[in-house]
Amino acid sequence: MAGFSICILLCTIGIFLIEGPFKDKEEPLPARSMTRPQNKQGTAHGTGRIDAHMSISNTVEAPDLYVPARPQAGICAGYDTVEHPEQILDILTLASKKSCRVIKGVTICTPVEVLYAIWRIETGHVDGNGKGSGKCNVMKELARRDGAAGTKHRIGMLRMAEKFGWKQVYGENLERMTCSCPKIVDVIDPDTNEVIGKKTYGYGGCCGPFQFSGAEVVDWAVEQDLDPLTFCGGAIIAAQDIVARYERALKKGHAHGVPAWRRAISSYYGRDPGGVYYAKALSRWNAIFDWQACELKTADDGAQSWFRKSNGEVCDDAALERQWDYVRSKIVEQSMGSVRYHQSLRQ
């Protein structure tokens, strides 16, 4: 695992250090680097728990629905992040491997760090059951989206429900499945500056740890036997989705590296006015970098080696193993609120 992580996260270090995070407006997050992103325009690196309601809480909510552990097939068999949160880093690495594809002669893989950052922003949850991924009825929200945009998210959800047994838990029409909610904003009277009502902004209906939409992932999920409500299935699909978005960014004229990655992550979110999503991702990026004792550097001849941040000495395999063990422990530590919540749903 450590060896693969070392290999796939190298390519944009030099680019990223040169260009900085806000070179392309409205396009967040570069990728494939173990190096702290530079911030040339003064946006905070460590903004902490931005939008805390989107992150896991240490409070365990009372379960509203019995949710049995769902057996996973194929590549995800044997993984269960509710009972074994130490597997989170392994799954992120596995998902990165499964996302690799050759684009314009270059093998591109979604980095572990990018998946980690997106997961933490979207839900920070170790599974997609219960109200951890939102409190709004999914089919009602998707009906609004399908009606407005002509999409087929409801059909996609029902197709996956047949495949992965969701109907047994959530009902024939998934009437008990709760996923993301639209944003509700105050309507302000321009004369009195008082709140006179509420307005719905955008749409809900995104589900799972990585917040998928039905029509966007159904083919990947069914064909690969990946349940996107699980952490493993969701991570692999999200990684593949991000690489596909990276390729589309290239076709639209964005350059390899930072510009295309930033566009890929922005489109994963949808729109990113003001770079808000990027700022959240940058915060998580810096967090995972801070957990690492070693930093990858590239020599003029292209050779790459890991060096201790503290004294510049070369990091051997033992040092790197200790590093990844520490990163794993930090991810587990921050995931325990979600672990307890999802364990309570199984009791």
Coordinates of C-alpha atoms in Angstrom, one line a residue:
M1 CA 0.0 0.0 0.0
A2 CA 2.7 2.5 1.0
G3 CA 4.7 1.7 -2.2
F4 CA 1.7 2.4 -4.4
S5 CA 0.9 5.6 -2.6
I6 CA 4.4 6.7 -3.1
C7 CA 4.3 6.0 -6.9
I8 CA 1.0 7.6 -7.9
L9 CA 1.2 10.9 -6.1
L10 CA 4.2 12.5 -7.8
C11 CA 3.4 14.1 -11.0
T12 CA 2.3 17.6 -10.1
I13 CA 4.7 18.6 -7.4
G14 CA 6.7 21.0 -9.5
I15 CA 3.7 22.3 -11.4
F16 CA 1.8 23.0 -8.2
L17 CA 4.7 24.8 -6.4
I18 CA 5.1 27.0 -9.5
E19 CA 1.5 27.9 -10.2
G20 CA -0.2 28.1 -6.9
P21 CA -3.8 27.2 -6.1
F22 CA -5.8 30.1 -7.7
K23 CA -4.2 30.4 -11.1
D24 CA -7.5 29.4 -12.8
K25 CA -10.5 31.1 -11.3
E26 CA -13.4 28.8 -10.4
E27 CA -11.3 25.6 -10.8
P28 CA -10.3 24.0 -7.5
L29 CA -7.7 21.5 -6.4
P30 CA -4.6 20.2 -8.1
A31 CA -3.7 16.6 -7.5
R32 CA -1.1 13.8 -7.2
S33 CA 1.3 15.5 -4.8
M34 CA 2.5 14.8 -1.4
T35 CA 3.6 18.4 -1.1
R36 CA 1.8 21.2 0.7
P37 CA 0.0 23.4 -1.8
Q38 CA 1.3 26.9 -2.0
N39 CA -1.2 29.7 -1.5
K40 CA 0.0 32.9 -3.3
Q41 CA -3.2 34.9 -2.9
G42 CA -3.6 34.6 0.8
T43 CA -6.5 32.2 1.2
A44 CA -6.2 30.3 4.4
H45 CA -4.6 26.9 4.2
G46 CA -5.8 25.5 7.5
T47 CA -9.4 26.7 7.7
G48 CA -10.3 24.0 10.1
R49 CA -13.8 22.4 10.1
I50 CA -15.4 24.5 7.4
D51 CA -19.1 23.9 7.3
A52 CA -19.1 21.7 10.3
H53 CA -22.5 20.4 9.4
M54 CA -21.0 18.6 6.4
S55 CA -18.4 16.8 8.6
I56 CA -18.8 14.0 11.0
S57 CA -19.8 14.7 14.5
N58 CA -18.8 13.1 17.8
T59 CA -22.4 12.9 18.7
V60 CA -24.1 9.6 17.9
E61 CA -27.7 10.2 16.8
A62 CA -30.4 7.8 17.8
P63 CA -30.9 5.3 15.0
D64 CA -34.2 5.6 13.1
L65 CA -33.8 2.5 11.0
Y66 CA -32.3 -0.9 11.4
V67 CA -29.6 -1.2 8.8
P68 CA -27.8 -4.6 8.5
A69 CA -24.3 -4.9 7.3
R70 CA -24.5 -5.4 3.6
P71 CA -22.1 -8.0 2.1
Q72 CA -20.0 -6.6 -0.7
A73 CA -19.0 -8.6 -3.7
G74 CA -16.0 -8.7 -5.9
I75 CA -13.1 -6.3 -5.2
C76 CA -14.8 -4.8 -2.2
A77 CA -15.5 -8.2 -0.5
G78 CA -13.8 -8.2 2.9
Y79 CA -13.9 -4.5 3.5
D80 CA -16.2 -3.0 6.2
T81 CA -15.2 0.5 7.4
V82 CA -17.9 0.5 10.0
E83 CA -16.3 -2.4 11.9
H84 CA -12.8 -1.8 10.6
P85 CA -12.1 2.0 10.1
E86 CA -8.4 1.2 9.8
Q87 CA -9.3 0.0 6.2
I88 CA -10.2 3.5 5.1
L89 CA -6.7 4.3 3.9
D90 CA -6.4 0.9 2.2
I91 CA -9.7 1.6 0.3
L92 CA -8.6 5.0 -0.8
T93 CA -5.4 3.5 -2.2
L94 CA -7.3 0.7 -3.9
A95 CA -9.7 3.2 -5.4
S96 CA -6.8 5.2 -6.7
K97 CA -5.3 2.1 -8.4
K98 CA -8.7 1.3 -10.0
S99 CA -9.1 4.7 -11.4
C100 CA -5.9 4.7 -13.6
R101 CA -6.3 5.3 -17.3
V102 CA -4.1 6.5 -20.1
I103 CA -4.9 10.0 -21.2
K104 CA -2.9 11.5 -24.1
G105 CA -0.1 9.0 -23.5
V106 CA 0.1 9.7 -19.8
T107 CA -1.2 7.3 -17.1
I108 CA -3.5 9.3 -14.8
C109 CA -4.8 8.1 -11.4
T110 CA -7.0 10.0 -9.0
P111 CA -4.7 10.6 -6.0
V112 CA -5.4 9.3 -2.5
E113 CA -5.2 12.8 -1.2
V114 CA -7.9 14.1 -3.6
L115 CA -10.3 11.3 -2.7
Y116 CA -9.6 11.9 1.0
A117 CA -10.3 15.6 0.6
I118 CA -13.5 15.1 -1.3
W119 CA -14.8 12.5 1.1
R120 CA -14.1 14.7 4.1
I121 CA -15.9 17.6 2.4
E122 CA -18.9 15.7 1.2
T123 CA -19.8 13.7 4.3
G124 CA -16.8 12.3 6.2
H125 CA -18.9 9.3 6.9
V126 CA -17.6 5.7 6.7
D127 CA -20.9 4.4 5.2
G128 CA -23.9 5.7 3.4
N129 CA -26.8 4.3 5.5
G130 CA -29.0 6.2 7.8
K131 CA -29.2 10.0 7.9
G132 CA -25.4 10.4 7.7
S133 CA -25.7 11.5 4.1
G134 CA -28.6 13.8 4.5
K135 CA -32.1 14.1 5.9
C136 CA -34.3 14.6 2.8
N137 CA -36.3 12.0 1.0
V138 CA -34.1 11.0 -2.0
M139 CA -36.9 10.3 -4.5
K140 CA -38.7 13.6 -3.9
E141 CA -35.5 15.5 -4.3
L142 CA -34.6 13.6 -7.5
A143 CA -38.1 14.2 -8.9
R144 CA -37.4 17.9 -8.7
R145 CA -34.0 17.5 -10.5
D146 CA -35.4 15.2 -13.1
G147 CA -38.3 17.5 -13.8
A148 CA -36.1 20.6 -14.1
A149 CA -33.3 19.1 -16.1
G150 CA -34.7 16.1 -17.9
T151 CA -32.3 13.8 -16.0
K152 CA -33.0 10.2 -15.1
H153 CA -31.7 10.0 -11.5
R154 CA -34.8 8.2 -10.1
I155 CA -34.6 5.5 -12.7
G156 CA -30.9 5.1 -11.9
M157 CA -31.6 4.8 -8.2
L158 CA -34.3 2.1 -8.7
R159 CA -32.0 0.1 -11.0
M160 CA -29.3 0.1 -8.3
A161 CA -31.9 -0.7 -5.7
E162 CA -32.7 -3.9 -7.5
K163 CA -29.0 -4.8 -7.8
F164 CA -27.9 -4.0 -4.3
G165 CA -31.0 -4.9 -2.2
W166 CA -31.8 -1.4 -1.1
K167 CA -35.5 -2.0 -1.3
Q168 CA -35.3 -4.4 1.5
V169 CA -34.2 -1.6 3.8
Y170 CA -35.7 1.5 2.3
G171 CA -38.9 0.4 0.6
E172 CA -40.0 -0.4 -2.9
N173 CA -39.7 3.2 -4.0
L174 CA -36.9 4.0 -1.6
E175 CA -39.3 6.1 0.4
R176 CA -37.3 5.7 3.6
M177 CA -33.9 6.5 2.0
T178 CA -32.6 9.9 3.1
C179 CA -29.9 11.8 1.2
S180 CA -28.7 15.3 0.7
C181 CA -31.0 18.3 1.0
P182 CA -31.1 21.5 -1.0
K183 CA -29.7 24.7 0.6
I184 CA -32.3 26.8 2.3
V185 CA -31.5 30.5 2.4
D186 CA -33.3 33.5 4.0
V187 CA -35.3 35.9 1.9
I188 CA -34.4 39.4 3.1
D189 CA -36.7 42.4 2.8
P190 CA -34.6 45.0 1.0
D191 CA -36.2 47.9 2.9
T192 CA -36.3 46.5 6.4
N193 CA -33.5 44.0 6.1
E194 CA -35.7 41.5 8.0
V195 CA -36.1 37.9 7.1
I196 CA -39.5 37.5 5.4
G197 CA -39.2 33.9 4.2
K198 CA -37.1 31.0 3.0
K199 CA -35.9 30.1 -0.5
T200 CA -34.8 26.7 -1.8
Y201 CA -31.5 27.0 -3.6
G202 CA -30.3 24.1 -5.8
Y203 CA -31.3 20.4 -5.4
G204 CA -30.7 17.5 -3.0
G205 CA -30.7 13.8 -3.7
C206 CA -27.0 13.0 -3.5
C207 CA -26.2 9.9 -1.4
G208 CA -23.5 7.9 0.1
P209 CA -20.1 8.8 1.6
F210 CA -19.0 10.5 -1.7
Q211 CA -22.5 11.9 -2.5
F212 CA -23.3 10.3 -5.8
S213 CA -26.3 11.1 -8.0
G214 CA -28.1 8.1 -9.5
A215 CA -27.9 8.6 -13.2
E216 CA -24.2 9.7 -13.0
V217 CA -23.0 6.4 -11.4
V218 CA -25.5 3.7 -12.2
D219 CA -23.6 2.1 -15.1
W220 CA -20.3 2.1 -13.2
A221 CA -22.0 0.6 -10.1
V222 CA -24.0 -2.1 -11.8
E223 CA -21.4 -3.2 -14.3
Q224 CA -18.6 -3.4 -11.7
D225 CA -20.8 -4.7 -8.8
L226 CA -19.9 -1.7 -6.7
D227 CA -22.5 -0.5 -4.2
P228 CA -22.0 3.3 -4.0
L229 CA -23.7 3.5 -0.6
T230 CA -20.7 1.6 0.8
F231 CA -17.4 3.4 1.4
C232 CA -15.5 1.0 -0.8
G233 CA -17.9 1.1 -3.8
G234 CA -18.4 4.8 -3.4
A235 CA -14.6 5.5 -3.3
I236 CA -13.8 3.4 -6.4
I237 CA -16.7 5.0 -8.4
A238 CA -15.7 8.5 -7.2
A239 CA -12.1 8.0 -8.3
Q240 CA -13.1 6.8 -11.7
D241 CA -15.5 9.7 -12.0
I242 CA -12.8 12.3 -11.2
V243 CA -10.4 10.9 -13.8
A244 CA -13.1 11.0 -16.4
R245 CA -13.7 14.7 -15.4
Y246 CA -10.0 15.3 -15.7
E247 CA -10.0 13.9 -19.3
R248 CA -13.0 16.1 -20.2
A249 CA -11.1 19.1 -18.8
L250 CA -8.2 18.3 -21.1
K251 CA -10.6 18.1 -24.1
K252 CA -11.9 21.6 -23.2
G253 CA -8.4 23.0 -23.4
H254 CA -7.2 22.8 -19.8
A255 CA -3.6 21.8 -19.5
H256 CA -2.3 18.6 -17.9
G257 CA -1.7 19.0 -14.2
V258 CA -3.1 21.7 -12.0
P259 CA -5.5 23.4 -14.5
A260 CA -7.2 20.1 -15.5
W261 CA -7.3 18.7 -11.9
R262 CA -8.8 21.9 -10.6
R263 CA -11.5 21.8 -13.3
A264 CA -12.2 18.1 -12.5
I265 CA -12.7 18.7 -8.8
S266 CA -14.8 21.8 -9.5
S267 CA -17.1 19.8 -11.8
Y268 CA -17.4 17.0 -9.2
Y269 CA -19.0 19.6 -7.0
G270 CA -21.0 21.2 -9.8
R271 CA -20.1 24.9 -9.7
D272 CA -17.6 26.6 -7.4
P273 CA -18.2 30.3 -7.4
G274 CA -15.5 32.1 -5.4
G275 CA -13.5 28.9 -5.0
V276 CA -15.3 27.9 -1.8
Y277 CA -15.1 24.2 -2.6
Y278 CA -11.5 24.5 -3.4
A279 CA -10.8 26.2 -0.1
K280 CA -12.4 23.3 1.8
A281 CA -10.4 20.8 -0.2
L282 CA -7.2 22.8 0.4
S283 CA -7.8 22.6 4.1
R284 CA -8.0 18.8 4.0
W285 CA -5.1 18.6 1.7
N286 CA -2.9 20.4 4.2
A287 CA -4.2 18.3 7.0
I288 CA -3.1 15.0 5.4
F289 CA 0.3 16.6 4.4
D290 CA 0.9 17.7 8.0
W291 CA 0.5 14.1 9.2
Q292 CA 3.4 13.0 7.0
A293 CA 7.0 13.1 8.4
C294 CA 8.5 12.8 5.0
E295 CA 8.3 14.9 1.8
L296 CA 8.8 13.7 -1.7
K297 CA 11.2 15.7 -3.8
T298 CA 12.2 15.5 -7.5
A299 CA 15.8 16.0 -8.6
D300 CA 16.8 17.7 -11.8
D301 CA 17.3 14.3 -13.5
G302 CA 13.8 13.2 -12.6
A303 CA 14.8 11.0 -9.7
Q304 CA 12.4 11.1 -6.8
S305 CA 13.1 10.5 -3.1
W306 CA 11.5 11.0 0.2
F307 CA 13.2 13.2 2.7
R308 CA 12.5 14.0 6.4
K309 CA 10.8 17.4 6.7
S310 CA 12.6 18.0 10.0
N311 CA 16.3 17.5 8.9
G312 CA 16.4 16.7 5.2
E313 CA 17.6 13.1 5.7
V314 CA 16.5 10.4 3.3
C315 CA 13.5 8.4 4.6
D316 CA 14.0 4.7 4.4
D317 CA 11.2 2.1 4.0
A318 CA 10.8 1.8 7.8
A319 CA 10.3 5.6 8.1
L320 CA 7.7 5.5 5.4
E321 CA 5.8 2.6 7.0
R322 CA 5.7 4.6 10.3
Q323 CA 4.4 7.6 8.4
W324 CA 1.6 5.7 6.8
D325 CA 0.7 4.0 10.1
Y326 CA 0.4 7.5 11.6
V327 CA -1.7 8.8 8.7
R328 CA -3.9 5.7 9.1
S329 CA -4.3 6.4 12.9
K330 CA -5.2 10.0 12.3
I331 CA -7.9 9.1 9.7
V332 CA -9.3 6.5 12.1
E333 CA -9.3 9.1 15.0
Q334 CA -11.3 11.6 13.0
S335 CA -13.7 8.9 11.8
M336 CA -14.8 7.5 15.1
G337 CA -17.9 9.7 15.4
S338 CA -19.2 8.3 12.1
V339 CA -18.1 4.8 13.1
R340 CA -20.2 4.9 16.3
Y341 CA -23.2 6.3 14.5
H342 CA -23.2 3.6 11.8
Q343 CA -22.5 0.9 14.4
S344 CA -25.6 2.0 16.3
L345 CA -27.7 1.5 13.1
R346 CA -26.6 -2.2 13.1
Q347 CA -27.6 -2.9 16.7

